[in-house]
C-alpha positions as a LaTeX table, in Angstrom:
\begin{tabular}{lrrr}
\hline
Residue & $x$ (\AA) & $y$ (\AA) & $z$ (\AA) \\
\hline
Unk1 & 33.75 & $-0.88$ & $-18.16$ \\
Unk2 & 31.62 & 1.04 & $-15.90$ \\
Unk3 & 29.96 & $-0.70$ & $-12.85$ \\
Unk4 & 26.65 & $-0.54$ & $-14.49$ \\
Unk5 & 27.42 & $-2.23$ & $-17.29$ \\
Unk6 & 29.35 & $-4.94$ & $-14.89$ \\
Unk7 & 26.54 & $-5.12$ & $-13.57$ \\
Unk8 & 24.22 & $-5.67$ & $-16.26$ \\
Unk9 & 27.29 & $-8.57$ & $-17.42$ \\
Unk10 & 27.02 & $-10.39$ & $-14.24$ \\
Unk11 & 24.73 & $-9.77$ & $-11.76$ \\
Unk12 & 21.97 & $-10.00$ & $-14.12$ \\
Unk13 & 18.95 & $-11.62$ & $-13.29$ \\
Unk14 & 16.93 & $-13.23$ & $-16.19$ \\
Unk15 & 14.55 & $-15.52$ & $-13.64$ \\
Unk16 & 11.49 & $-13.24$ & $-14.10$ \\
Unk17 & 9.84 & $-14.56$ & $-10.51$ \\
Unk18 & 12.67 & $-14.13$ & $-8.90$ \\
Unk19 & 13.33 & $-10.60$ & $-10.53$ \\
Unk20 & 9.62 & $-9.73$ & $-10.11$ \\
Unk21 & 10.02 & $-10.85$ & $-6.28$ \\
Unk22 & 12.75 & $-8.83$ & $-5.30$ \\
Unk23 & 10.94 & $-5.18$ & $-6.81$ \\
Unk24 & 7.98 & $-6.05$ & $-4.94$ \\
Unk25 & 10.23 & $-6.46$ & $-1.81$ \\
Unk26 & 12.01 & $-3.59$ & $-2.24$ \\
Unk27 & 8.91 & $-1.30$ & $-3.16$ \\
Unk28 & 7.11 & $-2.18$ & $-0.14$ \\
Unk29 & 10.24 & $-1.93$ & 1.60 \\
Unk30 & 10.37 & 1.77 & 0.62 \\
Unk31 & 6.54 & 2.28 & 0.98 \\
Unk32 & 6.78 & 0.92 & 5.06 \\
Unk33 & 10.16 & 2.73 & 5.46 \\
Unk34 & 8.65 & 6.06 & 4.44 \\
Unk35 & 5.43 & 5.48 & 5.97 \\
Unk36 & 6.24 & 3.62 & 9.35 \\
Unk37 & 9.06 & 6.81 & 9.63 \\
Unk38 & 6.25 & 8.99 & 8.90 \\
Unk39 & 4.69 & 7.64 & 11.95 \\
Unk40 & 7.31 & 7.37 & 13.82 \\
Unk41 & 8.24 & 11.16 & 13.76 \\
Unk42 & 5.03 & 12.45 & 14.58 \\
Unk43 & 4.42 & 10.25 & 17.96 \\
Unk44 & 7.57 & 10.45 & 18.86 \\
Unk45 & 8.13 & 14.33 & 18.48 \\
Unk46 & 4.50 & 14.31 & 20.20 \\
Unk47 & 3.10 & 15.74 & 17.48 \\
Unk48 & 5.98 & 18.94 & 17.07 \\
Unk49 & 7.29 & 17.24 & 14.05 \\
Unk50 & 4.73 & 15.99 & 11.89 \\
Unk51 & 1.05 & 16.37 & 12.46 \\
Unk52 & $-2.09$ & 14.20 & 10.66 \\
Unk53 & $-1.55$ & 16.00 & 7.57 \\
Unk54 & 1.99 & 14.92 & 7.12 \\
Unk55 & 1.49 & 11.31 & 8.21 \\
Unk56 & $-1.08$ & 11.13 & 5.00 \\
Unk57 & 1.42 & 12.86 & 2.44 \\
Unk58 & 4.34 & 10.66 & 3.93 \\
Unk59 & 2.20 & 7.19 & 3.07 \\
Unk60 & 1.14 & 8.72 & 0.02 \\
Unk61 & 4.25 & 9.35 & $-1.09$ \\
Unk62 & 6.10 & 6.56 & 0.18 \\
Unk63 & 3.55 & 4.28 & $-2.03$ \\
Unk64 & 4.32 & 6.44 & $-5.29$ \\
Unk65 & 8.13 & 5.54 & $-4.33$ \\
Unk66 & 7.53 & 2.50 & $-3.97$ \\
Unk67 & 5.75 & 1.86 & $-7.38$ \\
Unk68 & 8.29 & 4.08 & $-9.35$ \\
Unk69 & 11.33 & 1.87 & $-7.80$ \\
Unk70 & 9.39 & $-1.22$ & $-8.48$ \\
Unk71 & 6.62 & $-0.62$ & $-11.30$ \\
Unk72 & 9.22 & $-1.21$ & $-14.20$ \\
Unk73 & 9.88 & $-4.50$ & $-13.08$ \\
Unk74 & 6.87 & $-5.98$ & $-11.17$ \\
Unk75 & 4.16 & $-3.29$ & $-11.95$ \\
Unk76 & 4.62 & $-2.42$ & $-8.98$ \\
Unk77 & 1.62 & $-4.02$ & $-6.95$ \\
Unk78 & 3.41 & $-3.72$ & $-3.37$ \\
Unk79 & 0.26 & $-4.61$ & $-2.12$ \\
Unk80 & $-1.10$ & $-8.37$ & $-1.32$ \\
Unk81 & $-4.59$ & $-7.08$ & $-1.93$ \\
Unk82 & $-3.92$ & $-5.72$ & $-5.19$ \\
Unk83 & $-2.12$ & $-9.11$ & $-6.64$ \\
Unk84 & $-5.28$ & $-11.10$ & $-5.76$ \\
Unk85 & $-7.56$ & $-8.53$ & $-6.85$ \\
Unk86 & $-5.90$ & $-8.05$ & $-10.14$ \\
Unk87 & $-5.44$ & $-12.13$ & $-10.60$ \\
Unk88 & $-9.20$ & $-12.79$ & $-9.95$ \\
Unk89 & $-10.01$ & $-10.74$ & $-13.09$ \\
Unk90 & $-7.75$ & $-11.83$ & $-15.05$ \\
Unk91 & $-5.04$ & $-8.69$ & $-14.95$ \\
Unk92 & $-2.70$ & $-10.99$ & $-13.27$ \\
Unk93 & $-1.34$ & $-14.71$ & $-13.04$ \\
Unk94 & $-2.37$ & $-16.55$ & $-10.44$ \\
Unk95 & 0.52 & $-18.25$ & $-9.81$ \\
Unk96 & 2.48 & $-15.55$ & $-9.60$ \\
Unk97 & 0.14 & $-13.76$ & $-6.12$ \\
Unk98 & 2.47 & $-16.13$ & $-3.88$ \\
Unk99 & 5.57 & $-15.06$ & $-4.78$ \\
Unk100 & 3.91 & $-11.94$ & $-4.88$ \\
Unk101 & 2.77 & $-12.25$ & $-1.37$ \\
Unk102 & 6.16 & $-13.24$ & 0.58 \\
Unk103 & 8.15 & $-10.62$ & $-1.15$ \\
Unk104 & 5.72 & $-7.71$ & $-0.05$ \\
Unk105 & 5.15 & $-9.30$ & 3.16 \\
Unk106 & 8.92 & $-9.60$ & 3.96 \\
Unk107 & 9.55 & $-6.16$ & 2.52 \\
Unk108 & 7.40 & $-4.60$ & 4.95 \\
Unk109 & 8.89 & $-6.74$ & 7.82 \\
Unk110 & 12.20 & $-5.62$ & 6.83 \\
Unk111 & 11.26 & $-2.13$ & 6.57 \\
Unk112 & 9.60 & $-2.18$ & 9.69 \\
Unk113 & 13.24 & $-3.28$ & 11.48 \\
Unk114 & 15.49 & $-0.80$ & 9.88 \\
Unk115 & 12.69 & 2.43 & 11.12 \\
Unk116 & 12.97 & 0.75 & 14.63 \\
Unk117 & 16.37 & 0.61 & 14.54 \\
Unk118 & 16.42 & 4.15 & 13.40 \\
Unk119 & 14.02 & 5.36 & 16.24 \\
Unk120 & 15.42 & 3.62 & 19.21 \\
Unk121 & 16.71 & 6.04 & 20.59 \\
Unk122 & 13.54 & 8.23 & 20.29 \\
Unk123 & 11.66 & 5.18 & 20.99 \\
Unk124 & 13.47 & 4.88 & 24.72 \\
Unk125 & 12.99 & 8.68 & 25.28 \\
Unk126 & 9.89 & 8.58 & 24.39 \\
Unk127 & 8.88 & 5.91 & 26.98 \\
Unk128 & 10.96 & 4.76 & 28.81 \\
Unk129 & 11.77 & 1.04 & 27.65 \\
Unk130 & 8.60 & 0.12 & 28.29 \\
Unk131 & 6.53 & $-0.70$ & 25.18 \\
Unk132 & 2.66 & $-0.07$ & 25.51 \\
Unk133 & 0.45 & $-0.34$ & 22.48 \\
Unk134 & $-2.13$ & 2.03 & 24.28 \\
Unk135 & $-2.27$ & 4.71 & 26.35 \\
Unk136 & $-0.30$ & 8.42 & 26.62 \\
Unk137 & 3.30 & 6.07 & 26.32 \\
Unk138 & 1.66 & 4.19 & 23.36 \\
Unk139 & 3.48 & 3.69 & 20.14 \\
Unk140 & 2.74 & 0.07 & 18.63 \\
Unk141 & 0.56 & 2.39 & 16.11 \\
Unk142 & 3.49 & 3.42 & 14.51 \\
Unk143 & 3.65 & 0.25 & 12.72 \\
Unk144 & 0.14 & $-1.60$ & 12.94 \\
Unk145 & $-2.79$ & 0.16 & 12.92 \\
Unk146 & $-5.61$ & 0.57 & 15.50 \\
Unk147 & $-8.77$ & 1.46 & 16.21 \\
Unk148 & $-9.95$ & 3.84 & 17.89 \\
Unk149 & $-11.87$ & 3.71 & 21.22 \\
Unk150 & $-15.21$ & 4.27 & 19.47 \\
Unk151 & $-14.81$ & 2.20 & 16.30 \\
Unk152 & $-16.76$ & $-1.47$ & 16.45 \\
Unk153 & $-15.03$ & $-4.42$ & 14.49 \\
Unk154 & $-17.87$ & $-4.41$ & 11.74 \\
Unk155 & $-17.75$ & $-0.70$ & 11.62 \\
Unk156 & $-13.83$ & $-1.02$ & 11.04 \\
Unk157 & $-14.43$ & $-4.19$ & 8.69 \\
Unk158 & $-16.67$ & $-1.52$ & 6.37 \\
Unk159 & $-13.70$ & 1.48 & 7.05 \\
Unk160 & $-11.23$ & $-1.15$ & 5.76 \\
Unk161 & $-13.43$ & $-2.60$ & 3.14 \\
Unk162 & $-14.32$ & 0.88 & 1.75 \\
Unk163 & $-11.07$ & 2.66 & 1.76 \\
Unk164 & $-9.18$ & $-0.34$ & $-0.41$ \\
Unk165 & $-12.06$ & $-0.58$ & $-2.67$ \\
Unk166 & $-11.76$ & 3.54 & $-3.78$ \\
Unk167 & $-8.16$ & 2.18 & $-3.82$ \\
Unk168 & $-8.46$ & $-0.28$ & $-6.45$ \\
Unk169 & $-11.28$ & 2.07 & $-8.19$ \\
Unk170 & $-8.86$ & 4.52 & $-8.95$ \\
Unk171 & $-5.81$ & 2.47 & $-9.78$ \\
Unk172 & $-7.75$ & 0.95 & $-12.22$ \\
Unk173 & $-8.98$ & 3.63 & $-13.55$ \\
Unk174 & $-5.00$ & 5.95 & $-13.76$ \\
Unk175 & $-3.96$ & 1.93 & $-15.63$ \\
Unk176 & $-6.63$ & 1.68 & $-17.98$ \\
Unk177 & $-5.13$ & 2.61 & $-21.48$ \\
Unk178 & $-8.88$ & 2.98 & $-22.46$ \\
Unk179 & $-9.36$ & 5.60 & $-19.86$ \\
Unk180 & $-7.73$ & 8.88 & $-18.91$ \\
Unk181 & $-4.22$ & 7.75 & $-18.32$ \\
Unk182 & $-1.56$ & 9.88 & $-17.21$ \\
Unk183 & 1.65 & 9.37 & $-18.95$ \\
Unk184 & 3.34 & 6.46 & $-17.82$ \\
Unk185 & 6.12 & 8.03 & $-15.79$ \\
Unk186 & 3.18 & 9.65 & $-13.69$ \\
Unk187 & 1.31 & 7.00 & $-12.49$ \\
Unk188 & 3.16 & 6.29 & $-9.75$ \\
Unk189 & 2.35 & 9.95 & $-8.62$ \\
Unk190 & $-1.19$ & 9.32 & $-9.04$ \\
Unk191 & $-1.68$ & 6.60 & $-7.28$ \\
Unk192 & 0.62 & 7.90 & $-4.53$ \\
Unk193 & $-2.38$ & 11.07 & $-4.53$ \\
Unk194 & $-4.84$ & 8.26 & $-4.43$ \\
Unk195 & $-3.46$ & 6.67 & $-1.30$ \\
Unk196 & $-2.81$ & 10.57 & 0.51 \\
Unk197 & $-6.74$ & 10.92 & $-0.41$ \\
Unk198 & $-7.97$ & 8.24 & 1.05 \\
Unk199 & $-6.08$ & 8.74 & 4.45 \\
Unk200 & $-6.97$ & 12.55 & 4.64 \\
Unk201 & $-10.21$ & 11.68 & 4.23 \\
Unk202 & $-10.71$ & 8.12 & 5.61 \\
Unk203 & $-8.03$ & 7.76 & 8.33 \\
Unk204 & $-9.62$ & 8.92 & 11.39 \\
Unk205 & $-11.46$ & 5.55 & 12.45 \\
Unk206 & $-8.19$ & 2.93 & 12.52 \\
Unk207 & $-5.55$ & 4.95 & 10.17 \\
Unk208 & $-6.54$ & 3.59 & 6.59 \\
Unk209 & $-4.05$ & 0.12 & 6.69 \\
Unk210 & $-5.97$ & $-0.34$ & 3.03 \\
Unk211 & $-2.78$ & $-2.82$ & 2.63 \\
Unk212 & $-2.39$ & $-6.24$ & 4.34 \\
Unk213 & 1.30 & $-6.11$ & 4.03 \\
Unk214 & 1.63 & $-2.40$ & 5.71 \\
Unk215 & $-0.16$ & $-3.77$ & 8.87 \\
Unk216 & 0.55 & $-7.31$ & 9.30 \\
Unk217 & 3.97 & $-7.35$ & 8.77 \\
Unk218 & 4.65 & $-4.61$ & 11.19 \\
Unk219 & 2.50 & $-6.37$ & 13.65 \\
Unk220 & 3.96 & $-9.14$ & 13.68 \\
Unk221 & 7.34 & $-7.12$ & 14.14 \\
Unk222 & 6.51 & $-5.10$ & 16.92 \\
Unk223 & 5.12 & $-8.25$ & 18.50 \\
Unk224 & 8.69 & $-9.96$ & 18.74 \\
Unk225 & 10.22 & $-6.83$ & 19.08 \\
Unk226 & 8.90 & $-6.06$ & 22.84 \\
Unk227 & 5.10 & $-4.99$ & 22.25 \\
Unk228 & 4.01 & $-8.78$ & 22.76 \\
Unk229 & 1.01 & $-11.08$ & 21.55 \\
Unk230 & $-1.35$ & $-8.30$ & 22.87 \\
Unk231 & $-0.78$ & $-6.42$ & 19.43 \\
Unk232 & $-3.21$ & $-9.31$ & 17.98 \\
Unk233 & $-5.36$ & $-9.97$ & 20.94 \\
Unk234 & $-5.83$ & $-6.51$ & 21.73 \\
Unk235 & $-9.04$ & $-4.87$ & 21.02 \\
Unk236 & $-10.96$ & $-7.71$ & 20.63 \\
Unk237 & $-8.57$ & $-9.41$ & 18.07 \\
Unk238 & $-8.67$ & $-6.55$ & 15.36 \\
Unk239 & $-5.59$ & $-8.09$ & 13.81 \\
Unk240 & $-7.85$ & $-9.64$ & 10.99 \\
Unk241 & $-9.87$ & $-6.70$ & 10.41 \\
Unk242 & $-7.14$ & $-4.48$ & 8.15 \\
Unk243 & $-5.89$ & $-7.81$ & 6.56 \\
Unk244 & $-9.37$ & $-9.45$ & 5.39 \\
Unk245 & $-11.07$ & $-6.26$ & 4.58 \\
Unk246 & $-8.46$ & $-4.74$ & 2.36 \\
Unk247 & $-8.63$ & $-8.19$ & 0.42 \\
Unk248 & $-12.22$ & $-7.71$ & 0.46 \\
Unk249 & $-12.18$ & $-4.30$ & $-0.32$ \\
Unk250 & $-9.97$ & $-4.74$ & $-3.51$ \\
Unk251 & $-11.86$ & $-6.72$ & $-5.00$ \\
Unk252 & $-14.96$ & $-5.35$ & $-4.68$ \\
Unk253 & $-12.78$ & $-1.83$ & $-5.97$ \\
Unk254 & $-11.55$ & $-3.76$ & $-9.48$ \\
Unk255 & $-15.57$ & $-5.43$ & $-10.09$ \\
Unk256 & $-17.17$ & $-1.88$ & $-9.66$ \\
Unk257 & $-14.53$ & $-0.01$ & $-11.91$ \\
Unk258 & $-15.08$ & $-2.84$ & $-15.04$ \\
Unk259 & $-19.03$ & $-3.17$ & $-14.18$ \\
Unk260 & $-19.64$ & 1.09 & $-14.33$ \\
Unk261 & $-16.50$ & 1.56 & $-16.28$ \\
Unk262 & $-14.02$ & $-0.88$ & $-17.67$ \\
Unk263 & $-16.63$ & $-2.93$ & $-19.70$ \\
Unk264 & $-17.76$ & $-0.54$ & $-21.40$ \\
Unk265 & $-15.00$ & 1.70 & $-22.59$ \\
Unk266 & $-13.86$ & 1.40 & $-26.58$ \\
Unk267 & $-10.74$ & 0.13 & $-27.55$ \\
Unk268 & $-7.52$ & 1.81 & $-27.19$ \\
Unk269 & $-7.12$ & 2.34 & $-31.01$ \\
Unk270 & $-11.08$ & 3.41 & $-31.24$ \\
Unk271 & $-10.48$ & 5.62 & $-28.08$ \\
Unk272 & $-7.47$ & 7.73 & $-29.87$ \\
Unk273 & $-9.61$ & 7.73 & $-33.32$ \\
Unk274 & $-12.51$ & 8.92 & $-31.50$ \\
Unk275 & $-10.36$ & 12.03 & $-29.40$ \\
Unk276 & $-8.79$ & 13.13 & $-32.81$ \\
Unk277 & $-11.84$ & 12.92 & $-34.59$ \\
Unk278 & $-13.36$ & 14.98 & $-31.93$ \\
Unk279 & $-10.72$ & 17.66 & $-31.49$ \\
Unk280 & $-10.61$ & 18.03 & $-36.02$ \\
Unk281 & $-14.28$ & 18.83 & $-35.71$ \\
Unk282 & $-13.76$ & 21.53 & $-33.30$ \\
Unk283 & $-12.31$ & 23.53 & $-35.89$ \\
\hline
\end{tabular}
């Protein structure tokens, strides 16, 4: 008997919440891990090992990771704004976005630990002990996000709200089996491209969170872990900003892709009938 099949004999979970709950946690556990360490590795190195580039493929990435480890299981949400987005049109159950919720929200948490623990070292090095979320010696943006000096809360409300709603635009369109779907095995890929997009394009104002569980939970780490309550009072309490507007955001993203898109598309069955019918008569 292999350990697999042991495995499969006794360890087997057939509780779907609770099997559903522990994907989630591991996918966003991978998604922070890769993207936090993403982070991590470019402030830390002071920008000789990683540059803004890199930090956008590592988060892009990391999220098609995440959805491949979790996807078969869970679909692979790994995000608390997707859940509620997909529940309030009717993709989802609704009494499923809570367990939904705490395992993404713990994943990242947890993820968030084990790339600290990774980086002390660095992390000591790099200032001294003394943790500053601002500032040359600043590094509590390796796990939250931030604004930047310029950015004004409602100006970083319509960053957030934006960038999650060309989020959930696309993911509903690579899901839609009415639409141009990439084989199933590639979707996490494409919505890991999705995700690299949006930061190379939309990360310069407060670093595209476009997640509540990627910036919360890590807040809320690095604020027991030695940054302090500042991370949430600190420029002028943008804590809320990446958590309401990526709720916001998604949406908005999954109401514009059925009212241009997803309400008017054929049937599956009509949609293949229609292709082959197409292709025979160019022939």
């Amino acid at each position: 008997m292999t350990l697999e099949s042991l495995g499969n004999d006794k360890l087997h979970i057939s509780n779907t919440y609770v099997r559903e709950f522990l994907a989630e946690f591991l996918g966003t556990f991978i998604l922070v891990s890769f993207g936090a360490g993403v982070n991590a590795q470019h402030v830390l190195s002071r920008g000789s090992a990683g540059s803004f580039l890199t930090v956008n493929f590592g988060w892009g990435m990391g999220c098609a990771m995440g959805v491949w480890v979790s996807g078969g299981i869970s679909g692979g949400h790994i995000n608390p704004a997707v859940s509620l987005a997909m529940a309030i049109i009717g993709k989802f159950k609704f009494r499923k976005v809570l367990i939904y919720w705490a395992a993404q929200y713990l994943g990242a948490f947890a993820a968030s630990a084990c790339v600290f623990g990774v980086y002390y070292d660095a992390l000591n090095h790099y200032d001294g002990g003394i943790r500053s979320i601002h500032g040359d010696n600043g590094t509590a943006g390796i796990w939250g996000t931030y604004p930047s000096e310029f950015l004004q809360t409602r100006s970083g409300f319509a960053d957030q709200t934006f960038g999650t709603m060309l989020l959930l635009l696309c993911v509903m369109a690579i899901t839609d089996p009415r639409n141009m779907t990439p084989p199933k095995g590639m979707v996490p890929f494409a919505v890991g491209i999705v995700v690299f997009l949006i930061g190379a394009t939309f990360g310069y104002n407060c670093g595209f969170a476009i997640n509540p569980a990627r910036d919360l939970s890590p807040r809320i780490f690095t604020a027991v872990a030695g940054w302090g309550s500042s991370c949430f009072s600190v420029d002028n309490y943008w804590f809320w900003v990446p958590v309401v507007g990526s709720h916001v955001g998604a949406i908005a993203g999954a109401l514009v892709y059925l009212l241009f898109v997803g309400f008017h598309a054929e049937d599956e069955a009509a949609y293949d009938i229609e292709q082959k019918s197409s292709r025979r008569s160019e022939f």
